[in-house]
Short mmCIF file of C-alpha atoms and ligand atoms in Angstrom, two decimals:
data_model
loop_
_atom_site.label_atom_id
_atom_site.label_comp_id
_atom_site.label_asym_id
_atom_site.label_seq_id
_atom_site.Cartn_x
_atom_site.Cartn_y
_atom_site.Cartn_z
CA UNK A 1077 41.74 11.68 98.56
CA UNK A 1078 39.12 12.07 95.87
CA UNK A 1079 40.53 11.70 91.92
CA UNK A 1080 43.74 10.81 92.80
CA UNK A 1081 44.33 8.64 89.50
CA UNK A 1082 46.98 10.79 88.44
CA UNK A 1083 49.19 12.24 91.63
CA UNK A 1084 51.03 10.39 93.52
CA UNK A 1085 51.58 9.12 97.02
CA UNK A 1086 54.81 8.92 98.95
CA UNK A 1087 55.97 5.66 101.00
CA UNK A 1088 58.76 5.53 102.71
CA UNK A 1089 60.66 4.57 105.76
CA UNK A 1090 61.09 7.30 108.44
CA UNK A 1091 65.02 8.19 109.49
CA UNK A 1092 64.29 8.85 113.09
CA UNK A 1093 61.42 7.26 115.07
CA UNK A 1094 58.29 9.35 115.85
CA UNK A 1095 55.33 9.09 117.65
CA UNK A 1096 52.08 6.53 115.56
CA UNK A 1097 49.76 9.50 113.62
CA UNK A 1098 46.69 6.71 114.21
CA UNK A 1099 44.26 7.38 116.64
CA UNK A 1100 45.11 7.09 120.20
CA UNK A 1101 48.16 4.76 119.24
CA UNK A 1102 51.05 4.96 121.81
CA UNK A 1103 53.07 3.09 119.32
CA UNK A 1104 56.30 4.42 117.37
CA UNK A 1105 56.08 5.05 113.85
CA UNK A 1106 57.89 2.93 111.08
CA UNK A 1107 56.83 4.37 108.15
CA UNK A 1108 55.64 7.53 106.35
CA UNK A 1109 52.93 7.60 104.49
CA UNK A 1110 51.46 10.54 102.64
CA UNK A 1111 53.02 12.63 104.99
CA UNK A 1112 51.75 10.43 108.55
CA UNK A 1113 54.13 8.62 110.35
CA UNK A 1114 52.76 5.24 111.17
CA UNK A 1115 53.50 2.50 113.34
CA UNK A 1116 53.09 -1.03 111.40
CA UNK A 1117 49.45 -1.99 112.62
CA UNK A 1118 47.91 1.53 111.18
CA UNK A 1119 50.56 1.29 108.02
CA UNK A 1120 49.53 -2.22 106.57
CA UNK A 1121 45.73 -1.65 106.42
CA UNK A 1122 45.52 1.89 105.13
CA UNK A 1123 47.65 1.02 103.06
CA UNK A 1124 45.99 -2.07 101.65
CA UNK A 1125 43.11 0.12 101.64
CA UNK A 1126 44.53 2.60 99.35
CA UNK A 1127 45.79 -0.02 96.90
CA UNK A 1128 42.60 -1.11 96.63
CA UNK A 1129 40.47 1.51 95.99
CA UNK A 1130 42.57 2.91 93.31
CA UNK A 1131 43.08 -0.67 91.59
CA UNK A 1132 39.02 -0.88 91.57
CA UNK A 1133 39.19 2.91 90.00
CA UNK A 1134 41.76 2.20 87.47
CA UNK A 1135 39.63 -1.17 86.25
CA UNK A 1136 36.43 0.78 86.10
CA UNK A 1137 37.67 3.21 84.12
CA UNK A 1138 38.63 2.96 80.12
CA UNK A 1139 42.21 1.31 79.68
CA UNK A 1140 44.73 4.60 80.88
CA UNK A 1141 48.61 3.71 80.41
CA UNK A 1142 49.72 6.49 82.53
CA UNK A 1143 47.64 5.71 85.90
CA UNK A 1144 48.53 1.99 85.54
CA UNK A 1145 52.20 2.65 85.08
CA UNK A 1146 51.73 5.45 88.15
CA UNK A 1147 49.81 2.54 90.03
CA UNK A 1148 52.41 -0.06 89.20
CA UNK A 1149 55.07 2.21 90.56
CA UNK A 1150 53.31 2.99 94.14
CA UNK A 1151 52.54 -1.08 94.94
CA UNK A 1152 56.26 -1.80 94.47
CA UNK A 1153 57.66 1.21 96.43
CA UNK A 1154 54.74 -0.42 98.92
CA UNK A 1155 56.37 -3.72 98.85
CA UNK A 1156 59.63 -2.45 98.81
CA UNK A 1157 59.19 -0.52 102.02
CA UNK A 1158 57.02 -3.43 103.41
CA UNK A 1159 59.84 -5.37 103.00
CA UNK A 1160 62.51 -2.99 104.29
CA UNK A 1161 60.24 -2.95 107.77
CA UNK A 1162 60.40 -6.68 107.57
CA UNK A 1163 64.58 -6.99 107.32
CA UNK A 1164 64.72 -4.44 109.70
CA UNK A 1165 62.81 -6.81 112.14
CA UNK A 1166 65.31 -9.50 111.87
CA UNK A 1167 68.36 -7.47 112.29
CA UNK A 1168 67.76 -7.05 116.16
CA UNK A 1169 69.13 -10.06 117.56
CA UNK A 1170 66.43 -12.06 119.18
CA UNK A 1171 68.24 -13.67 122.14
CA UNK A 1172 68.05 -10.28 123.79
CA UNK A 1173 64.47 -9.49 123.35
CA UNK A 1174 62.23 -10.64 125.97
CA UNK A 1175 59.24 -12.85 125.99
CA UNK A 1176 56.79 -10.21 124.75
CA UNK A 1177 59.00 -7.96 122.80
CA UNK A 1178 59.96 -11.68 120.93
CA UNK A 1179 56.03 -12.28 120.72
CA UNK A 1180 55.42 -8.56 118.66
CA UNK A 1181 58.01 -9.27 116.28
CA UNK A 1182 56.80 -12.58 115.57
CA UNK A 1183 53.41 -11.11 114.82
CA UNK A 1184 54.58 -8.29 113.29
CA UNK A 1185 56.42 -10.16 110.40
CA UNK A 1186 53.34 -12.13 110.29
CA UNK A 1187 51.25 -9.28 109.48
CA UNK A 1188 54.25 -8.06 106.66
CA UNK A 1189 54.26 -11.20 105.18
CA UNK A 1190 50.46 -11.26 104.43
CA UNK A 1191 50.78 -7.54 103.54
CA UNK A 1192 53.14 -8.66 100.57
CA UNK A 1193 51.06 -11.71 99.97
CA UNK A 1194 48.43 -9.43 99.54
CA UNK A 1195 50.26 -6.99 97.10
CA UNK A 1196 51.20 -9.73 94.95
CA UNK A 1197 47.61 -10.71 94.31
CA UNK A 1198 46.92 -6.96 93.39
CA UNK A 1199 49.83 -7.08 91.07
CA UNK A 1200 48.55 -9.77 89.46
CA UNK A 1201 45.28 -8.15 89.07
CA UNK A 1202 46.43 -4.96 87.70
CA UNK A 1203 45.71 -4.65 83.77
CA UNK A 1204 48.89 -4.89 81.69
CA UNK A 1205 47.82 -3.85 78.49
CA UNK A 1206 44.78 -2.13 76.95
CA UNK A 1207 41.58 -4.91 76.34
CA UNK A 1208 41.65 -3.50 72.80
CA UNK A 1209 43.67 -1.28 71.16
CA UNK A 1210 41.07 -0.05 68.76
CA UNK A 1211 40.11 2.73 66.71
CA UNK A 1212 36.32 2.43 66.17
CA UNK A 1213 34.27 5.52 63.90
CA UNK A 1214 31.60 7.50 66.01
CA UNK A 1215 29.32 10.04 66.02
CA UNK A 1216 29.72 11.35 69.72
CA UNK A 1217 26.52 14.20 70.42
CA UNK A 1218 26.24 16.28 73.34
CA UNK A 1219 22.44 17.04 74.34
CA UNK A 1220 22.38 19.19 77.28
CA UNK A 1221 19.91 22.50 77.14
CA UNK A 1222 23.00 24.73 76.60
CA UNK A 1223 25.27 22.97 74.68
CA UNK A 1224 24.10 20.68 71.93
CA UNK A 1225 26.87 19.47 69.57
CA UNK A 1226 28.10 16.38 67.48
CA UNK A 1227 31.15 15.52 66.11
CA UNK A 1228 32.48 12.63 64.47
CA UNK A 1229 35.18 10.53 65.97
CA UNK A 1230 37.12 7.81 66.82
CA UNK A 1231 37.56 5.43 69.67
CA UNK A 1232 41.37 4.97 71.04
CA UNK A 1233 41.17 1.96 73.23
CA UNK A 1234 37.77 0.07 74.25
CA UNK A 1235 36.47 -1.99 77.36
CA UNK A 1236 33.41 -3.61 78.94
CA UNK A 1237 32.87 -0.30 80.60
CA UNK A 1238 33.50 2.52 78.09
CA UNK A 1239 36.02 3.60 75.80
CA UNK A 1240 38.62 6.60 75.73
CA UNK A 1241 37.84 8.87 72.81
CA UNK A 1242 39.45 11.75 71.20
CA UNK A 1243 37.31 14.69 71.54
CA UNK A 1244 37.47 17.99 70.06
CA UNK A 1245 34.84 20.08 72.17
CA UNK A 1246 34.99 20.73 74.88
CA UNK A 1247 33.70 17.83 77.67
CA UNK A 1248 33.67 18.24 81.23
CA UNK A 1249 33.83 15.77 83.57
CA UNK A 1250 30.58 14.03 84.57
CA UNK A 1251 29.08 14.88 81.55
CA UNK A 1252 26.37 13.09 79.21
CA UNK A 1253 27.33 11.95 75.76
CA UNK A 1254 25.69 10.02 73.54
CA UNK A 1255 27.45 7.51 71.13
CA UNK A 1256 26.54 6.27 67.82
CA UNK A 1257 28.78 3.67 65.67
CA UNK A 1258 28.90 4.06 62.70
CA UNK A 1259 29.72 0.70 61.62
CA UNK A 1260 26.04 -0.37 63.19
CA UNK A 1261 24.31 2.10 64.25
CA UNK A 1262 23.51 1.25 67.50
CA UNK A 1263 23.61 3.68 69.78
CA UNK A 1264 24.77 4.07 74.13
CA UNK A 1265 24.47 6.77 76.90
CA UNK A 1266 27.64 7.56 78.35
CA UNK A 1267 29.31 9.63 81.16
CA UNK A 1268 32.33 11.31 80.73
CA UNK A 1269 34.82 10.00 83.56
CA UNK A 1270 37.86 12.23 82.34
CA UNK A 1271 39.01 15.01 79.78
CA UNK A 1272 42.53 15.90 79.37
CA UNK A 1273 45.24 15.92 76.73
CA UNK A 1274 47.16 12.30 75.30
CA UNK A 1275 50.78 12.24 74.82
CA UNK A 1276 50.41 13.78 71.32
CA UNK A 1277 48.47 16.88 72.75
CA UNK A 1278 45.10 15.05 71.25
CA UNK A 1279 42.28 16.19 73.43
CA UNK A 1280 40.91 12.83 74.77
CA UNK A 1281 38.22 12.02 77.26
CA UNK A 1282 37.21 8.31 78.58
CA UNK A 1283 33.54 7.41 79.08
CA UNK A 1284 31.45 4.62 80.69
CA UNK A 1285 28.39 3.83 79.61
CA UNK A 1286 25.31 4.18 81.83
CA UNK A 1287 23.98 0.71 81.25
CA UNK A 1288 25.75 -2.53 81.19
CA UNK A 1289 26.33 -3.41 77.60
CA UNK A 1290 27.95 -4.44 74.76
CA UNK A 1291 28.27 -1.95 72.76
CA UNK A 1292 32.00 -2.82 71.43
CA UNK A 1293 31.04 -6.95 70.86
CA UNK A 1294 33.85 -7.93 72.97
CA UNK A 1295 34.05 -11.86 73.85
ZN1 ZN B 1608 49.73 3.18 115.25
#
């Protein structure tokens, strides 16, 4: 599950019941997700889980278009298959469920309706734009033992955290930069948190600085 940013994962509804993929769970499976088939209890929370570890990714790193339109597009197939289950549940007529069966329905569309409760919040949180569209002049300098270079560039977008920069050497991942504006001056220690190519073929990478400042002035 580790940098998942860009790829995708698949949520749907299964065609023909199977057997719960969760641990020791004698329960039949609703729903597929990433390939496991699982019943409602195990769905809702890993799924809520995954939601929300890659909305904290995407805010942590520099503003990326791509991942948050990627992002956008798994919570509402989420929701969309949450709320499949959920009209599903209320197509069985309930005068001939019994007691207990009538019981688990009413808690399962509980559970579904805090499940979409929950995914509107996230929607809400999810960035719709970049902070700041900018295009700031550095001087970006590698200083590792082996490969000491600077070049001068620009900034393409900025936030609290970092900025995504184009970049014509080559950067890898996890890497230390240092960044210099040229406007000021002043000067940051960054780590590169992606390389890879924009839209126009630019080499770009996005970096977050090491301490927590702020280095763009942003109110
Ligand atoms: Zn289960």
């Amino acid at each position: 599950m580790e940098d998942q940013l860009g790829s995708s994962i698949a949520v749907r509804l299964l065609p023909a019941p199977s057997w719960c993929a969760g641990a020791s769970c004698n329960a039949s499976a609703a729903i597929d997700f990433d390939g496991r088939s699982l019943c409602l209890d195990h769905f809702l929370p890993a799924c809520i889980h995954e939601l929300e570890l890659r909305n904290a990714r995407l805010r942590n790193l520099p503003f990326d278009a791509a991942a948050t339109e990627e992002f956008k597009a798994f919570v509402t197939n989420c929701a969309q298959q949450a709320e499949k289950l959920a009209e599903k549940l209320v197509e069985k007529s309930a005068d001939k469920l019994n007691e207990d069966a009538r019981l688990r329905r009413a808690q399962a569309k509980t559970s579904l309706l805090d499940f979409l409760l929950r995914i509107s919040q996230l929607t809400q949180q999810i960035r719709r734009s970049p902070r700041v569209t900018s295009s700031i002049a550095v001087w970006l300098r590698r200083e590792d033992p082996h490969q000491t270079w600077h070049e001068e560039t620009w900034t393409v977008s900025t936030s609290r955290h970092g900025a995504a920069l184009l970049c014509r050497r080559p950067v890898e991942k996890g890497g230390t930069v240092v960044l210099c504006r040229k406007d000021k001056g002043s000067r940051a220690t960054a780590q590169v948190v992606y390389s890879r190519r924009d839209s126009e073929g630019r080499k770009q990478i996005g970096i977050q600085f090491c301490d927590p400042i702020n280095f763009w002035d942003l109110d």
